[in-house]
Amino acid sequence: AFAPSSKYRAPVTQKKPEAILAFQTTCQAQLQRAIPATNTRPVRVFSQDESRFGLLTVRRRRLTAYGVQPVGVVQHVFEWFYVYGAVEPTTGERFFLELPYLNTEGFQIFVNAFAEAFPDSLNLLLLDNSGAHTAQRLTLPANICLVFLPPYCPELSPIERVWRDLKDTLAWLHFSNLEVQQDYLATLLRAYEAATLQALTGYTYLIEAIHALYA
């Protein structure tokens, strides 16, 4: 008899609840350590991440009457693009950029554009340990500092809720090409009110840590 591969017996994602609690407890200290001693600019903290969007249909559960099978038409087209984003949980201020790939070159373009968009503050980006974020060839602008989340802890990243909200809106929609989808997604991103993004990303642990920086 064939036995299943060991990789299929393991969880899809390695969850680390102890790392989540440890980061929540020490978040303010880690943010503080990221601020250079010579800094004279006001400090702002943003949750940063990237998400892939494409023509393959986003599927979600559907409610139907008892005994009625739900129907959803899936478009099997494998073309993609990425949205790089950063949201400030305390204000709902945001910055999004569409790029064709997720790599170090794309992240470099993003941080350069982000630094120009917020030139008067020291901006701490809270983000994961993706290779695009940790590459040695990455050059950070003077007003950008990175604060890394522990591995396998997406629950700590507030912007994850923005991606989920967007993909819930895109569920079961079909687009004739990427340009049409990109235009539609740009409309959705522009339509977000600051209060909505603030509500989506306002994780208590992070808000408290940010406020402690100013105390």
Short mmCIF file of C-alpha atoms in Angstrom, two decimals, residues 57 59-60 62 69-75 172 174:
data_model
loop_
_atom_site.label_atom_id
_atom_site.label_comp_id
_atom_site.label_asym_id
_atom_site.label_seq_id
_atom_site.Cartn_x
_atom_site.Cartn_y
_atom_site.Cartn_z
CA THR A 57 -11.57 33.11 -9.91
CA ARG A 59 -13.83 31.26 -4.56
CA ARG A 60 -15.79 31.70 -1.35
CA ARG A 62 -22.09 30.46 -0.82
CA GLN A 69 -26.21 22.74 -4.23
CA PRO A 70 -24.34 26.06 -4.56
CA VAL A 71 -23.10 26.88 -8.05
CA GLY A 72 -20.04 28.96 -8.87
CA VAL A 73 -18.43 29.34 -12.28
CA VAL A 74 -14.62 29.28 -12.12
CA GLN A 75 -12.41 30.95 -14.71
CA TRP A 172 -16.83 34.80 -8.15
CA HIS A 174 -14.71 37.21 -13.90
#
